[in-house]
GROMACS .gro file of C-alpha atoms in nm:
model
  317
    1MET     CA    1   0.000   0.000   0.000
    2SER     CA    2   0.148   0.334  -0.107
    3LEU     CA    3   0.181   0.627   0.131
    4LEU     CA    4  -0.095   0.820  -0.050
    5SER     CA    5  -0.327   0.520  -0.046
    6GLN     CA    6  -0.260   0.474   0.325
    7ALA     CA    7  -0.330   0.841   0.396
    8VAL     CA    8  -0.663   0.835   0.209
    9THR     CA    9  -0.766   0.514   0.387
   10ILE     CA   10  -0.687   0.677   0.722
   11LEU     CA   11  -0.892   0.981   0.621
   12LEU     CA   12  -1.195   0.769   0.527
   13ASN     CA   13  -1.175   0.554   0.842
   14GLY     CA   14  -1.118   0.865   1.053
   15LEU     CA   15  -1.425   1.037   0.910
   16GLN     CA   16  -1.633   0.728   0.982
   17GLN     CA   17  -1.512   0.698   1.343
   18GLY     CA   18  -1.517   1.075   1.391
   19ALA     CA   19  -1.877   1.099   1.273
   20ILE     CA   20  -1.988   0.859   1.549
   21PHE     CA   21  -1.780   1.049   1.808
   22ALA     CA   22  -1.931   1.378   1.687
   23LEU     CA   23  -2.288   1.248   1.716
   24LEU     CA   24  -2.218   1.139   2.073
   25GLY     CA   25  -2.036   1.462   2.155
   26ILE     CA   26  -2.310   1.690   2.019
   27GLY     CA   27  -2.574   1.512   2.226
   28LEU     CA   28  -2.368   1.535   2.541
   29THR     CA   29  -2.245   1.889   2.493
   30ILE     CA   30  -2.588   2.049   2.445
   31ILE     CA   31  -2.707   1.877   2.766
   32LEU     CA   32  -2.397   1.975   2.962
   33GLY     CA   33  -2.378   2.323   2.814
   34THR     CA   34  -2.744   2.414   2.856
   35MET     CA   35  -2.830   2.246   3.187
   36ARG     CA   36  -2.486   2.212   3.347
   37PHE     CA   37  -2.596   1.853   3.400
   38LEU     CA   38  -2.328   1.580   3.396
   39ASN     CA   39  -2.493   1.284   3.227
   40LEU     CA   40  -2.287   0.967   3.272
   41ALA     CA   41  -2.584   0.771   3.136
   42HIS     CA   42  -2.514   0.909   2.786
   43GLY     CA   43  -2.334   0.586   2.698
   44ALA     CA   44  -2.640   0.389   2.812
   45LEU     CA   45  -2.844   0.578   2.550
   46TYR     CA   46  -2.595   0.461   2.285
   47LEU     CA   47  -2.634   0.108   2.423
   48VAL     CA   48  -3.013   0.130   2.408
   49GLY     CA   49  -2.993   0.257   2.050
   50ALA     CA   50  -2.768  -0.034   1.951
   51TYR     CA   51  -2.992  -0.304   2.102
   52ILE     CA   52  -3.319  -0.150   1.983
   53GLY     CA   53  -3.161  -0.111   1.640
   54MET     CA   54  -3.053  -0.475   1.640
   55PHE     CA   55  -3.408  -0.571   1.749
   56VAL     CA   56  -3.569  -0.377   1.465
   57VAL     CA   57  -3.316  -0.460   1.191
   58ARG     CA   58  -3.274  -0.837   1.223
   59GLU     CA   59  -3.363  -1.158   1.401
   60THR     CA   60  -3.092  -1.293   1.630
   61THR     CA   61  -3.080  -1.630   1.803
   62LEU     CA   62  -3.037  -1.605   2.180
   63THR     CA   63  -2.836  -1.862   2.373
   64ASN     CA   64  -2.879  -1.726   2.726
   65GLY     CA   65  -3.060  -1.458   2.925
   66VAL     CA   66  -3.409  -1.430   3.067
   67LEU     CA   67  -3.579  -1.427   2.725
   68GLN     CA   68  -3.406  -1.751   2.625
   69SER     CA   69  -3.489  -1.912   2.962
   70ILE     CA   70  -3.864  -1.857   2.908
   71GLY     CA   71  -3.854  -2.002   2.558
   72ILE     CA   72  -3.801  -1.688   2.348
   73THR     CA   73  -3.499  -1.786   2.139
   74ASN     CA   74  -3.524  -1.521   1.866
   75TYR     CA   75  -3.453  -1.155   1.942
   76GLY     CA   76  -3.574  -0.912   1.682
   77VAL     CA   77  -3.844  -0.851   1.425
   78GLY     CA   78  -3.631  -0.816   1.110
   79LEU     CA   79  -3.795  -0.502   0.972
   80GLY     CA   80  -3.471  -0.381   0.816
   81PHE     CA   81  -3.237  -0.087   0.860
   82LEU     CA   82  -3.470   0.174   0.708
   83ALA     CA   83  -3.732   0.102   0.974
   84ALA     CA   84  -3.462   0.132   1.240
   85LEU     CA   85  -3.354   0.471   1.101
   86ILE     CA   86  -3.706   0.594   1.172
   87LEU     CA   87  -3.786   0.412   1.497
   88VAL     CA   88  -3.459   0.437   1.691
   89PRO     CA   89  -3.435   0.820   1.697
   90ILE     CA   90  -3.805   0.843   1.794
   91ILE     CA   91  -3.755   0.597   2.078
   92GLY     CA   92  -3.441   0.793   2.175
   93VAL     CA   93  -3.649   1.111   2.203
   94ALA     CA   94  -3.903   0.933   2.425
   95VAL     CA   95  -3.635   0.783   2.649
   96GLY     CA   96  -3.457   1.119   2.675
   97ALA     CA   97  -3.775   1.304   2.768
   98PHE     CA   98  -3.849   1.042   3.033
   99MET     CA   99  -3.494   1.069   3.173
  100GLU     CA  100  -3.508   1.447   3.189
  101ARG     CA  101  -3.839   1.445   3.374
  102PHE     CA  102  -3.772   1.168   3.624
  103VAL     CA  103  -3.391   1.148   3.655
  104ALA     CA  104  -3.232   1.479   3.561
  105GLU     CA  105  -3.485   1.737   3.682
  106PRO     CA  106  -3.476   1.636   4.052
  107PHE     CA  107  -3.096   1.681   4.044
  108TYR     CA  108  -3.061   2.018   3.866
  109ASP     CA  109  -2.996   2.200   4.194
  110ARG     CA  110  -2.798   1.921   4.355
  111PRO     CA  111  -2.414   1.900   4.365
  112GLU     CA  112  -2.240   1.765   4.056
  113THR     CA  113  -2.129   1.458   4.251
  114ASP     CA  114  -2.495   1.365   4.301
  115GLN     CA  115  -2.558   1.401   3.929
  116LEU     CA  116  -2.258   1.184   3.851
  117LEU     CA  117  -2.364   0.915   4.096
  118VAL     CA  118  -2.727   0.893   3.987
  119THR     CA  119  -2.650   0.887   3.613
  120PHE     CA  120  -2.361   0.641   3.653
  121GLY     CA  121  -2.590   0.419   3.859
  122LEU     CA  122  -2.856   0.443   3.589
  123ALA     CA  123  -2.598   0.345   3.326
  124LEU     CA  124  -2.503   0.037   3.530
  125VAL     CA  125  -2.870  -0.056   3.574
  126VAL     CA  126  -2.935  -0.033   3.199
  127GLU     CA  127  -2.622  -0.235   3.118
  128GLU     CA  128  -2.706  -0.507   3.369
  129LEU     CA  129  -3.072  -0.516   3.263
  130ILE     CA  130  -2.976  -0.576   2.900
  131LYS     CA  131  -2.722  -0.838   3.005
  132GLN     CA  132  -2.984  -1.026   3.207
  133VAL     CA  133  -3.269  -1.000   2.958
  134VAL     CA  134  -3.088  -1.048   2.623
  135GLY     CA  135  -2.778  -1.224   2.756
  136GLY     CA  136  -2.416  -1.118   2.781
  137ASN     CA  137  -2.313  -1.254   2.443
  138THR     CA  138  -2.129  -1.051   2.183
  139PHE     CA  139  -2.317  -1.007   1.855
  140GLN     CA  140  -2.144  -0.946   1.526
  141PRO     CA  141  -2.236  -0.634   1.327
  142ILE     CA  142  -2.435  -0.678   1.008
  143PRO     CA  143  -2.441  -0.380   0.768
  144PRO     CA  144  -2.764  -0.320   0.578
  145GLN     CA  145  -2.799  -0.480   0.237
  146THR     CA  146  -3.008  -0.209   0.070
  147ILE     CA  147  -3.187   0.115   0.162
  148PHE     CA  148  -3.446   0.251  -0.082
  149GLY     CA  149  -3.322  -0.008  -0.328
  150ILE     CA  150  -2.966   0.129  -0.315
  151GLN     CA  151  -2.695  -0.132  -0.258
  152MET     CA  152  -2.525  -0.075   0.079
  153SER     CA  153  -2.323  -0.391   0.135
  154GLY     CA  154  -2.007  -0.517  -0.031
  155PRO     CA  155  -1.694  -0.334  -0.141
  156VAL     CA  156  -1.672  -0.039  -0.377
  157THR     CA  157  -1.368   0.046  -0.585
  158LEU     CA  158  -1.231   0.393  -0.511
  159PRO     CA  159  -0.948   0.583  -0.685
  160ILE     CA  160  -0.614   0.551  -0.502
  161VAL     CA  161  -0.759   0.332  -0.223
  162GLY     CA  162  -0.905   0.050  -0.430
  163GLY     CA  163  -1.163  -0.170  -0.253
  164PHE     CA  164  -1.340  -0.011   0.043
  165PRO     CA  165  -1.658  -0.117   0.233
  166ARG     CA  166  -1.947   0.058   0.061
  167TRP     CA  167  -2.157   0.086   0.380
  168ARG     CA  168  -1.886   0.281   0.564
  169LEU     CA  169  -1.902   0.554   0.300
  170TYR     CA  170  -2.280   0.573   0.330
  171LEU     CA  171  -2.244   0.578   0.710
  172VAL     CA  172  -2.027   0.891   0.687
  173LEU     CA  173  -2.284   1.050   0.454
  174LEU     CA  174  -2.577   0.955   0.679
  175ALA     CA  175  -2.407   1.077   0.996
  176GLY     CA  176  -2.298   1.393   0.814
  177ILE     CA  177  -2.660   1.470   0.717
  178VAL     CA  178  -2.776   1.428   1.078
  179ILE     CA  179  -2.487   1.643   1.206
  180VAL     CA  180  -2.562   1.921   0.954
  181LEU     CA  181  -2.934   1.914   1.037
  182THR     CA  182  -2.855   1.934   1.409
  183PHE     CA  183  -2.611   2.220   1.345
  184LEU     CA  184  -2.875   2.411   1.146
  185ILE     CA  185  -3.135   2.358   1.419
  186ILE     CA  186  -2.896   2.492   1.681
  187GLU     CA  187  -2.767   2.779   1.467
  188ARG     CA  188  -3.071   2.884   1.263
  189THR     CA  189  -3.384   2.830   1.475
  190ASP     CA  190  -3.535   3.014   1.772
  191PHE     CA  191  -3.503   2.694   1.974
  192GLY     CA  192  -3.133   2.679   1.887
  193LEU     CA  193  -3.082   3.042   1.988
  194VAL     CA  194  -3.237   2.971   2.327
  195VAL     CA  195  -3.009   2.669   2.366
  196GLN     CA  196  -2.702   2.874   2.273
  197ALA     CA  197  -2.799   3.152   2.509
  198GLY     CA  198  -2.860   2.897   2.781
  199THR     CA  199  -2.513   2.748   2.737
  200ARG     CA  200  -2.359   3.090   2.804
  201ASP     CA  201  -2.584   3.225   3.082
  202SER     CA  202  -2.901   3.038   3.168
  203GLU     CA  203  -2.985   3.282   3.451
  204MET     CA  204  -2.979   3.578   3.214
  205VAL     CA  205  -3.207   3.390   2.975
  206ARG     CA  206  -3.455   3.340   3.259
  207LEU     CA  207  -3.432   3.707   3.359
  208LEU     CA  208  -3.519   3.802   3.000
  209GLY     CA  209  -3.845   3.613   3.043
  210ILE     CA  210  -3.756   3.321   2.818
  211PRO     CA  211  -3.894   2.995   2.964
  212ILE     CA  212  -3.572   2.801   2.922
  213ASN     CA  213  -3.694   2.528   3.154
  214ARG     CA  214  -3.944   2.425   2.887
  215SER     CA  215  -3.655   2.377   2.647
  216TYR     CA  216  -3.467   2.146   2.885
  217THR     CA  217  -3.685   1.844   2.809
  218LEU     CA  218  -3.648   1.899   2.436
  219VAL     CA  219  -3.270   1.950   2.465
  220PHE     CA  220  -3.233   1.629   2.665
  221ALA     CA  221  -3.456   1.443   2.419
  222VAL     CA  222  -3.253   1.565   2.119
  223GLY     CA  223  -2.926   1.469   2.292
  224ALA     CA  224  -3.062   1.124   2.375
  225SER     CA  225  -3.190   1.075   2.021
  226LEU     CA  226  -2.846   1.157   1.877
  227ALA     CA  227  -2.683   0.906   2.113
  228ALA     CA  228  -2.937   0.638   2.018
  229PHE     CA  229  -2.881   0.711   1.648
  230ALA     CA  230  -2.505   0.683   1.703
  231GLY     CA  231  -2.570   0.345   1.868
  232LEU     CA  232  -2.770   0.229   1.566
  233VAL     CA  233  -2.502   0.319   1.309
  234GLY     CA  234  -2.218   0.212   1.541
  235ALA     CA  235  -2.379  -0.131   1.583
  236SER     CA  236  -2.368  -0.179   1.205
  237ILE     CA  237  -1.986  -0.176   1.201
  238GLN     CA  238  -1.881  -0.271   1.555
  239THR     CA  239  -1.955  -0.573   1.772
  240ILE     CA  240  -2.250  -0.539   2.008
  241SER     CA  241  -2.232  -0.629   2.376
  242PRO     CA  242  -2.368  -0.483   2.703
  243GLN     CA  243  -2.029  -0.317   2.768
  244ILE     CA  244  -2.022  -0.093   2.457
  245GLY     CA  245  -2.213   0.187   2.630
  246THR     CA  246  -1.913   0.272   2.847
  247GLN     CA  247  -1.624   0.154   2.630
  248GLN     CA  248  -1.736   0.281   2.289
  249ALA     CA  249  -1.964   0.570   2.377
  250LEU     CA  250  -1.938   0.736   2.718
  251ILE     CA  251  -1.559   0.780   2.729
  252PRO     CA  252  -1.527   0.899   2.364
  253ALA     CA  253  -1.821   1.138   2.415
  254PHE     CA  254  -1.656   1.307   2.712
  255LEU     CA  255  -1.318   1.316   2.539
  256THR     CA  256  -1.484   1.478   2.238
  257ILE     CA  257  -1.625   1.769   2.437
  258VAL     CA  258  -1.298   1.803   2.629
  259VAL     CA  259  -1.123   1.858   2.296
  260GLY     CA  260  -1.397   2.063   2.133
  261GLY     CA  261  -1.512   2.258   2.436
  262ALA     CA  262  -1.819   2.217   2.658
  263GLY     CA  263  -2.137   2.363   2.514
  264SER     CA  264  -2.004   2.406   2.160
  265VAL     CA  265  -2.170   2.211   1.879
  266VAL     CA  266  -1.895   2.313   1.638
  267GLY     CA  267  -1.642   2.203   1.899
  268ALA     CA  268  -1.811   1.863   1.933
  269ILE     CA  269  -1.797   1.814   1.557
  270ALA     CA  270  -1.433   1.923   1.537
  271GLY     CA  271  -1.334   1.726   1.848
  272GLY     CA  272  -1.501   1.411   1.720
  273MET     CA  273  -1.330   1.437   1.383
  274VAL     CA  274  -0.986   1.505   1.534
  275LEU     CA  275  -1.013   1.208   1.771
  276GLY     CA  276  -1.150   0.987   1.495
  277LEU     CA  277  -0.855   1.070   1.271
  278ILE     CA  278  -0.605   1.006   1.552
  279VAL     CA  279  -0.758   0.665   1.628
  280ALA     CA  280  -0.777   0.575   1.257
  281ALA     CA  281  -0.417   0.684   1.192
  282PHE     CA  282  -0.270   0.469   1.467
  283GLN     CA  283  -0.502   0.174   1.406
  284GLN     CA  284  -0.368   0.177   1.049
  285THR     CA  285  -0.002   0.193   1.157
  286PHE     CA  286   0.055   0.105   1.526
  287SER     CA  287  -0.281  -0.031   1.640
  288GLN     CA  288  -0.176  -0.094   2.000
  289TRP     CA  289  -0.105   0.280   2.037
  290ALA     CA  290  -0.435   0.407   1.895
  291PHE     CA  291  -0.625   0.476   2.215
  292ILE     CA  292  -0.310   0.563   2.412
  293MET     CA  293  -0.238   0.843   2.164
  294MET     CA  294  -0.600   0.957   2.178
  295TYR     CA  295  -0.581   0.990   2.558
  296LEU     CA  296  -0.241   1.161   2.532
  297PHE     CA  297  -0.383   1.416   2.287
  298VAL     CA  298  -0.675   1.488   2.521
  299ALA     CA  299  -0.431   1.531   2.810
  300LEU     CA  300  -0.233   1.784   2.607
  301VAL     CA  301  -0.551   1.978   2.529
  302LEU     CA  302  -0.636   1.987   2.899
  303VAL     CA  303  -0.291   2.118   2.983
  304PHE     CA  304  -0.254   2.384   2.712
  305LYS     CA  305  -0.617   2.475   2.630
  306PRO     CA  306  -0.843   2.353   2.912
  307GLU     CA  307  -1.150   2.531   2.772
  308GLY     CA  308  -1.121   2.317   2.456
  309LEU     CA  309  -1.072   2.427   2.097
  310PHE     CA  310  -1.409   2.605   2.071
  311GLY     CA  311  -1.536   2.623   2.428
  312GLY     CA  312  -1.590   2.931   2.637
  313VAL     CA  313  -1.568   2.755   2.973
  314GLU     CA  314  -1.346   2.483   3.107
  315VAL     CA  315  -1.497   2.136   3.140
  316GLY     CA  316  -1.620   2.091   3.492
  317GLU     CA  317  -1.620   2.467   3.561
   0.00000   0.00000   0.00000
């Protein structure tokens, strides 16, 4: 593989990984920035999206868990990926609204340690619940075959690179569309202006007579929906297990907003892409160093620019 071919492959893989990081980071940063609420259950929303997506997309044979013990050996309805693209974000909105009302709201005025404990506990409950009900097995990812009659599976021949998984290109496109739509909602709508104002000074927004509290539920729901959507697309290229919520979602989401800056949608996009490219570059060359270098880069950002690349406040301030 030539140097140019290797560089383009890293770029494509980095965009794919960065798009998932960005989706997670945007969801987390608008919640943290607007409400000053530390949501360690954000990874659980990714996990829920992955398992609901798997349930909608395909039928999977269970070998353990509560469902298998009562005679239900098939998990899923096999409606296909298009149905999951519609259902998973909607379910994410519902789950997010429920979490904001019954989990987050009672802790808005409590210390951050209380918020961390309750959301981390919720994440553990969700992980253990899925493990008990569906089983602790690891499921292999299955990319969609077609969407709207368009072939999604199999390799595609690209200039310079040669053969590359077709679905990974469409994944970047799909995630990019969702990211752009979210960016436009935040930057070009009245709701987005309220969210932006709330990230900078929520008390001033209240003093101006804007009912920002009414926006909290919607902000949480949008953030949860983005995490669930990231879980759906992530589950199409990565193995699925009850542990992915923490390992593949929560930690990258927080690292993304550390790099990009808390409360900044642009920062979450940039942070996700930078981290995705770092991981892709080292996975392509020195795979054992990929995540070590990602953590090292985040540490350097914390040392030299603690407010992040686009943030106005330091994380945790």
